GROMACS .gro file of C-alpha atoms in nm:
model
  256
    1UNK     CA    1  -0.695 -14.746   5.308
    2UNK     CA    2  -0.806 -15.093   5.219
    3UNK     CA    3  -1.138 -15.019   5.440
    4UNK     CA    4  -1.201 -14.721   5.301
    5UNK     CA    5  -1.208 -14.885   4.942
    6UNK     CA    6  -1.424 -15.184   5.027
    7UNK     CA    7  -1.659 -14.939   5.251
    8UNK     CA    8  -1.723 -14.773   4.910
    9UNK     CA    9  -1.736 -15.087   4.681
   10UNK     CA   10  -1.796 -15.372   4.933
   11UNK     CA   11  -1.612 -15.677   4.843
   12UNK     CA   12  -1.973 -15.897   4.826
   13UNK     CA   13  -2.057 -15.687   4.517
   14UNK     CA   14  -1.808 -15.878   4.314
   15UNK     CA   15  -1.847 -16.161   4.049
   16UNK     CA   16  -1.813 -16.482   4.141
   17UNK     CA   17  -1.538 -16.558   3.886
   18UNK     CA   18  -1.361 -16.194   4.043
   19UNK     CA   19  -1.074 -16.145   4.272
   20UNK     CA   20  -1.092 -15.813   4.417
   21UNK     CA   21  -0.929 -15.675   4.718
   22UNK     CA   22  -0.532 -15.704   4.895
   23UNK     CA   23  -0.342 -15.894   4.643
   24UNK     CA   24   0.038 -15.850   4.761
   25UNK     CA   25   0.136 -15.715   5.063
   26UNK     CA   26   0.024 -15.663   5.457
   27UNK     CA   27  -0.273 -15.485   5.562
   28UNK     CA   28  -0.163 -15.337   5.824
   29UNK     CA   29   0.127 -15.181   5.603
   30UNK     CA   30   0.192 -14.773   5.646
   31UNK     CA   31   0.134 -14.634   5.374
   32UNK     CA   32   0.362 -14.372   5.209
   33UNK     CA   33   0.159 -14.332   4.868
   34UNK     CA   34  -0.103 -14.500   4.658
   35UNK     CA   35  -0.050 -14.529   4.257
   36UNK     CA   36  -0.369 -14.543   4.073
   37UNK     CA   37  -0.422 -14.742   3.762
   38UNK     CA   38  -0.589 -14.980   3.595
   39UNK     CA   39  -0.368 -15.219   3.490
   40UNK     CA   40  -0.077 -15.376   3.709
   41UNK     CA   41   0.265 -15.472   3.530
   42UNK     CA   42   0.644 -15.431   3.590
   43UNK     CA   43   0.630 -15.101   3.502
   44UNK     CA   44   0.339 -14.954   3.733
   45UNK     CA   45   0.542 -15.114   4.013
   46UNK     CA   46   0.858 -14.922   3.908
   47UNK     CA   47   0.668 -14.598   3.872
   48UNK     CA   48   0.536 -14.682   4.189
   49UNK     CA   49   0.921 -14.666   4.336
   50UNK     CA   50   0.990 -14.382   4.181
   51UNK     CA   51   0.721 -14.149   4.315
   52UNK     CA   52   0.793 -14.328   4.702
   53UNK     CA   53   0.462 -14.534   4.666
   54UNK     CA   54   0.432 -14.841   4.809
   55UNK     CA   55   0.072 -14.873   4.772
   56UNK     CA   56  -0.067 -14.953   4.443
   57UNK     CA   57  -0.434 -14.978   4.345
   58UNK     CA   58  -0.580 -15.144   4.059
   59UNK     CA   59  -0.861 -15.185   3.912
   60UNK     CA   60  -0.802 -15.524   3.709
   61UNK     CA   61  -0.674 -15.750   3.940
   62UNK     CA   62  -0.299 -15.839   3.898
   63UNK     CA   63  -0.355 -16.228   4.053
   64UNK     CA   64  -0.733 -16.344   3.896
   65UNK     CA   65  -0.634 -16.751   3.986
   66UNK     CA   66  -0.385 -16.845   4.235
   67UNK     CA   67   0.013 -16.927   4.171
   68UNK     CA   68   0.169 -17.296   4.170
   69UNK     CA   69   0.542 -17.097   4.147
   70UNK     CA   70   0.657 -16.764   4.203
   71UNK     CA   71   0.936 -16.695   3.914
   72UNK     CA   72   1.073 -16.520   3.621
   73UNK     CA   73   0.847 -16.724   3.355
   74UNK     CA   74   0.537 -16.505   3.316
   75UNK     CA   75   0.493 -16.107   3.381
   76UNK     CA   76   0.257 -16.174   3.662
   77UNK     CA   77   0.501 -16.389   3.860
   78UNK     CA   78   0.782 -16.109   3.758
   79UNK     CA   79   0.557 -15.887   3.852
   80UNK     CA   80   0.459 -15.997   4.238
   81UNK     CA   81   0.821 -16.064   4.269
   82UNK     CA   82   0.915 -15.727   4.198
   83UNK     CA   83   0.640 -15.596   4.458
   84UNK     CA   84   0.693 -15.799   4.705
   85UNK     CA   85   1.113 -15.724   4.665
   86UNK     CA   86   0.981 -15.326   4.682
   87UNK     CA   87   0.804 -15.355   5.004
   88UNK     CA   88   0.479 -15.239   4.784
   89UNK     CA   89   0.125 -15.353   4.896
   90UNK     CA   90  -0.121 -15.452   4.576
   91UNK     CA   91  -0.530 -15.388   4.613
   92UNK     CA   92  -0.763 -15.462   4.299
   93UNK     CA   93  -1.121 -15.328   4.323
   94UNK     CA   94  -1.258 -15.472   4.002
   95UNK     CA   95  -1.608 -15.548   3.918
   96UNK     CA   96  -1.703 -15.455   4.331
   97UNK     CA   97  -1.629 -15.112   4.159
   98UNK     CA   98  -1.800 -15.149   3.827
   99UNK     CA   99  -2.097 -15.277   4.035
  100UNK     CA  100  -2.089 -15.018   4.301
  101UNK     CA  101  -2.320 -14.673   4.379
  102UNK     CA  102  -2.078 -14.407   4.228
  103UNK     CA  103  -1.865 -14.662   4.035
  104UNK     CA  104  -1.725 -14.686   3.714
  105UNK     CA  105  -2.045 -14.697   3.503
  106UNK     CA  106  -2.142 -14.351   3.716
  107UNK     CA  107  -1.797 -14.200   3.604
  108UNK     CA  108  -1.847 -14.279   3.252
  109UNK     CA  109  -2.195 -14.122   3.241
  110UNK     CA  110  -2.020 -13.861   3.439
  111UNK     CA  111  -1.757 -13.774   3.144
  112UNK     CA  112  -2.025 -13.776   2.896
  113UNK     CA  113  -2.249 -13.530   3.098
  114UNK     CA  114  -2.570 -13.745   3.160
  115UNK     CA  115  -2.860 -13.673   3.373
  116UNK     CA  116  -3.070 -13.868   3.610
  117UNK     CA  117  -2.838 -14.150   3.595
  118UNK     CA  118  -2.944 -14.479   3.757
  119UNK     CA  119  -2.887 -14.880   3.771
  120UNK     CA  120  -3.046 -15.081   3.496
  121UNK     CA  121  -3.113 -15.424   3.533
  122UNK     CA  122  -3.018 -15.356   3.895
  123UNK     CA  123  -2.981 -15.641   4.175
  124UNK     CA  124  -2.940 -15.635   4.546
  125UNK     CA  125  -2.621 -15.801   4.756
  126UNK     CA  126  -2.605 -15.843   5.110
  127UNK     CA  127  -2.873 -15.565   5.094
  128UNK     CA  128  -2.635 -15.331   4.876
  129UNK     CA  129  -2.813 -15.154   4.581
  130UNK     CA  130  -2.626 -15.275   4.309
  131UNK     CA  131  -2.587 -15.296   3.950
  132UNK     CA  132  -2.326 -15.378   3.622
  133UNK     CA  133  -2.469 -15.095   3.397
  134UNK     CA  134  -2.639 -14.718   3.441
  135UNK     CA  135  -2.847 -14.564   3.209
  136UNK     CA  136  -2.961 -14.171   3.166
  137UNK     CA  137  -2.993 -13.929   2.928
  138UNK     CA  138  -2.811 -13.660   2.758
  139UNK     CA  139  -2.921 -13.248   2.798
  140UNK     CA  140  -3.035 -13.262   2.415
  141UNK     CA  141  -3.047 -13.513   2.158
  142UNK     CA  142  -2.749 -13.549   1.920
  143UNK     CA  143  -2.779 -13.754   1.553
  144UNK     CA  144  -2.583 -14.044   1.558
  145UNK     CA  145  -2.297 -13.937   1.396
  146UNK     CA  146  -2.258 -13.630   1.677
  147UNK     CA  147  -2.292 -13.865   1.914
  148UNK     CA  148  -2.054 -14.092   1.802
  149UNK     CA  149  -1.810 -13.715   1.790
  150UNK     CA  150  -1.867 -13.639   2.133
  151UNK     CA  151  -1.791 -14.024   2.289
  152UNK     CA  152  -1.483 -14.029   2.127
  153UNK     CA  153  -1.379 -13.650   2.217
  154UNK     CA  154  -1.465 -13.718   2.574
  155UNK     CA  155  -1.260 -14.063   2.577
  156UNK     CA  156  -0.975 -13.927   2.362
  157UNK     CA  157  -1.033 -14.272   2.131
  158UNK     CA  158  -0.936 -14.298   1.808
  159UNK     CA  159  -1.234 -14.502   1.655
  160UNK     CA  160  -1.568 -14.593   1.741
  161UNK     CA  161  -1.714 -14.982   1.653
  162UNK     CA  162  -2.058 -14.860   1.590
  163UNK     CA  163  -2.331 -15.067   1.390
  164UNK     CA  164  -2.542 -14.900   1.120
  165UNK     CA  165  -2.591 -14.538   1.273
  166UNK     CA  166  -2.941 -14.490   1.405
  167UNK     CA  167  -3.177 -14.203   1.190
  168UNK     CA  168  -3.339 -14.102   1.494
  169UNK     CA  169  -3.202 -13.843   1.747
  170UNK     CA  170  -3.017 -14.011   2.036
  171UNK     CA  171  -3.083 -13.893   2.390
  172UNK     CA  172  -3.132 -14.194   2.629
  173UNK     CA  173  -2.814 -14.418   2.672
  174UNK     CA  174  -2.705 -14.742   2.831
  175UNK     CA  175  -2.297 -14.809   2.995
  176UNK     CA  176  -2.125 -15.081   3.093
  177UNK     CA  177  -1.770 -15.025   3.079
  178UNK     CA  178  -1.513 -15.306   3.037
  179UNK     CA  179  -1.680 -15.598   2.856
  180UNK     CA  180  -2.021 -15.520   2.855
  181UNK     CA  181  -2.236 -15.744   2.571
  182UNK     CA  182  -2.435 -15.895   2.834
  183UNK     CA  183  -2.640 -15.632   2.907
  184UNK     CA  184  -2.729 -15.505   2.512
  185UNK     CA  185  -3.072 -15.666   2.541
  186UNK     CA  186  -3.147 -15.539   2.876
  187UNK     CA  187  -3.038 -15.185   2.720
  188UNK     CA  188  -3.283 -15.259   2.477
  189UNK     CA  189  -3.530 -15.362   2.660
  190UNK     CA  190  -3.508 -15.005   2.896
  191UNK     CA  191  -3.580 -14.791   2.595
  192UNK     CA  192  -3.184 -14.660   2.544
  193UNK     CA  193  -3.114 -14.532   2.211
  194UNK     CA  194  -2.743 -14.615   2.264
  195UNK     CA  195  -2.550 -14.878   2.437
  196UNK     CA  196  -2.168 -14.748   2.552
  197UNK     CA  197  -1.931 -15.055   2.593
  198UNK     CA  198  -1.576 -15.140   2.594
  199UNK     CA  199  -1.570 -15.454   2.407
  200UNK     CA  200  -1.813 -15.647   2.242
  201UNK     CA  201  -1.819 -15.989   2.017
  202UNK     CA  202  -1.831 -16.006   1.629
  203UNK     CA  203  -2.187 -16.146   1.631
  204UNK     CA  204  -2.330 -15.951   1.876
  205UNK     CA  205  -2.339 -15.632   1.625
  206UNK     CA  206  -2.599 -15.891   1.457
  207UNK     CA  207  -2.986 -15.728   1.469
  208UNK     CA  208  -2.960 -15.458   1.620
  209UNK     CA  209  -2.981 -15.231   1.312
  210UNK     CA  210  -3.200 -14.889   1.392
  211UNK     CA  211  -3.307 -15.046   1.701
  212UNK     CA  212  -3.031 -14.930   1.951
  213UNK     CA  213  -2.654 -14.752   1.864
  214UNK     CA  214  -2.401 -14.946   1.956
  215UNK     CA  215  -2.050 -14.796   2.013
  216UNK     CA  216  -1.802 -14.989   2.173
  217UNK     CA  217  -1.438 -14.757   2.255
  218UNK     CA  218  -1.235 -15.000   2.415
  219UNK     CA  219  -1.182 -15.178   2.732
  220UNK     CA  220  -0.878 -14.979   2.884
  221UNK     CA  221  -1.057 -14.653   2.713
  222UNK     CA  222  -1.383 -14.724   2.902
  223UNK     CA  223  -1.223 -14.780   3.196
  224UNK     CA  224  -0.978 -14.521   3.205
  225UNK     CA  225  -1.121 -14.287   3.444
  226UNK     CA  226  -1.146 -14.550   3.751
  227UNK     CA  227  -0.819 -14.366   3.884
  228UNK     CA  228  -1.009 -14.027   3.952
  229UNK     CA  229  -1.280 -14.263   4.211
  230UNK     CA  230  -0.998 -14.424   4.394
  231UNK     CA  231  -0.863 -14.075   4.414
  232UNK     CA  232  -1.143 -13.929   4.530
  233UNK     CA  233  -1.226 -14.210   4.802
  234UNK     CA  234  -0.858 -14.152   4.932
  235UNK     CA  235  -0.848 -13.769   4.934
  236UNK     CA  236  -1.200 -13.801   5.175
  237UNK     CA  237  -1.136 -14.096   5.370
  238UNK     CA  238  -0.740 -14.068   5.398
  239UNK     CA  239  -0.627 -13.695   5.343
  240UNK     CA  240  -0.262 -13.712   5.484
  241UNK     CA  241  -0.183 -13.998   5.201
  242UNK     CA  242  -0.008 -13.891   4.871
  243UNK     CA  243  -0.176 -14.050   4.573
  244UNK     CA  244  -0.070 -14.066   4.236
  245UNK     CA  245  -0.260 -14.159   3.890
  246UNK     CA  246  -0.011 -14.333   3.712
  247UNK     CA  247   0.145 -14.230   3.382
  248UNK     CA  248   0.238 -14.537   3.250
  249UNK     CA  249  -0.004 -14.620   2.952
  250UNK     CA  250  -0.066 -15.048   3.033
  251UNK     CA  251  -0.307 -15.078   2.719
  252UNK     CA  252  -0.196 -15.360   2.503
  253UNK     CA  253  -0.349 -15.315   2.232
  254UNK     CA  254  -0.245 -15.063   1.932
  255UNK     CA  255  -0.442 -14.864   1.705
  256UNK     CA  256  -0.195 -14.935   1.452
   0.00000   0.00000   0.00000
């Protein structure tokens, strides 16, 4: 299982700063079922029980910097205490995914119907063809405001942060999913009308006014579709194993 995921995103396509891959558990662990989810917590490892998994897979990494104690004092700790009481294995594919071929920028553009998508500001690792954003462009132009419509329709969010909306028709757009900033200017700089993000800073709205639309819909929101690619990878690569998306909901934040 955990060959067939790093096959797909390859562990060298992650950021320094990242900690992908096996985080609890033994590799060579049979697997009875694999819950899918973004986020892991208390909960996803008791809905993991519940539906006989003892695989889970993540796509934010439940350990990011290592463990001086293993206790009760912070939901990590209660958390890989929990997994490892359950006999359940823990793999994070986190930004080897977001920078992978078929990824989660491809699976946004995906939802949102685009065409020809591609890399932007693209890099190569180890070789790999790689990249933290995609680009490509919608069947017809939309005004801003319809565009705006459909990204939250297709995302199920409740609001939008958009800057001034754009009076020009919008057609060619920019994603990066999770906390994507960075790579505004770059959007820019390829020509996209729109830039898709999950999260973005204050003063980075700053600018950009009828130059590019920016519409940022969450982190978790962005992200939320990163279950159907490990599903998919599984159902090819490893067809006798049960998987699972998860129902619990691990977004912390309210729309209050």
């Amino acid at each position: 299982m955990l060959s067939a995921l790093e096959r797909f995103a390859p562990l060298p396509l992650q950021e320094s700063w990242d900690n992908a891959g096996l985080q609890v558990g033994l590799t060579e662990t049979e697997v009875s079922g694999a819950l899918l989810c973004l986020d892991v917590n208390e909960q996803i490892v008791d809905e993991a029980v519940r539906k006989g998994c003892n695989l889970i897979v993540s796509h934010h990494p439940l350990l990011f910097r290592g463990l001086k104690t293993i206790s009760d004092l912070t939901d990590v700790q209660r958390t890989v205490m929990k997994a490892i009481r359950q006999g359940i294995c823990v793999i994070s594919m986190h930004t080897n995914m977001d920078n992978a071929k078929g990824g989660v920028n491809f699976k946004i553009a995906e939802k949102l119907g685009l065409q020809t998508v591609r890399f932007f500001a693209p890099k190569t690792v180890e070789g790999i063809e790689a990249g933290s954003g995609v680009i490509g462009t919608l069947a017809e132009s939309l005004a801003a405001d319809d565009f705006v419509k459909a990204v939250k329709k297709a995302f199920d969010v409740e609001c939008a942060l958009c800057n001034e909306l754009l009076r020009r028709p919008i057609q060619k757009i920019a994603i990066c999913g999770g906390a994507g900033d960075f790579l505004l200017d770059a959007a820019l700089a390829e020509g996209a009308d729109a830039f898709i993000t999950g999260e973005m800073h204050y003063h980075q709205f700053f600018g950009y006014e009828q130059r590019i639309q920016i519409c940022v819909i969450g982190h978790y929101q962005s992200e939320q579709f990163t279950t159907e690619i490990f599903r998919d990878i599984i159902l090819r690569e490893c067809p006798d194993v049960k998987t699972c998306i998860a129902g619990t909901c691990t977004n912390p934040i309210l729309y209050l």
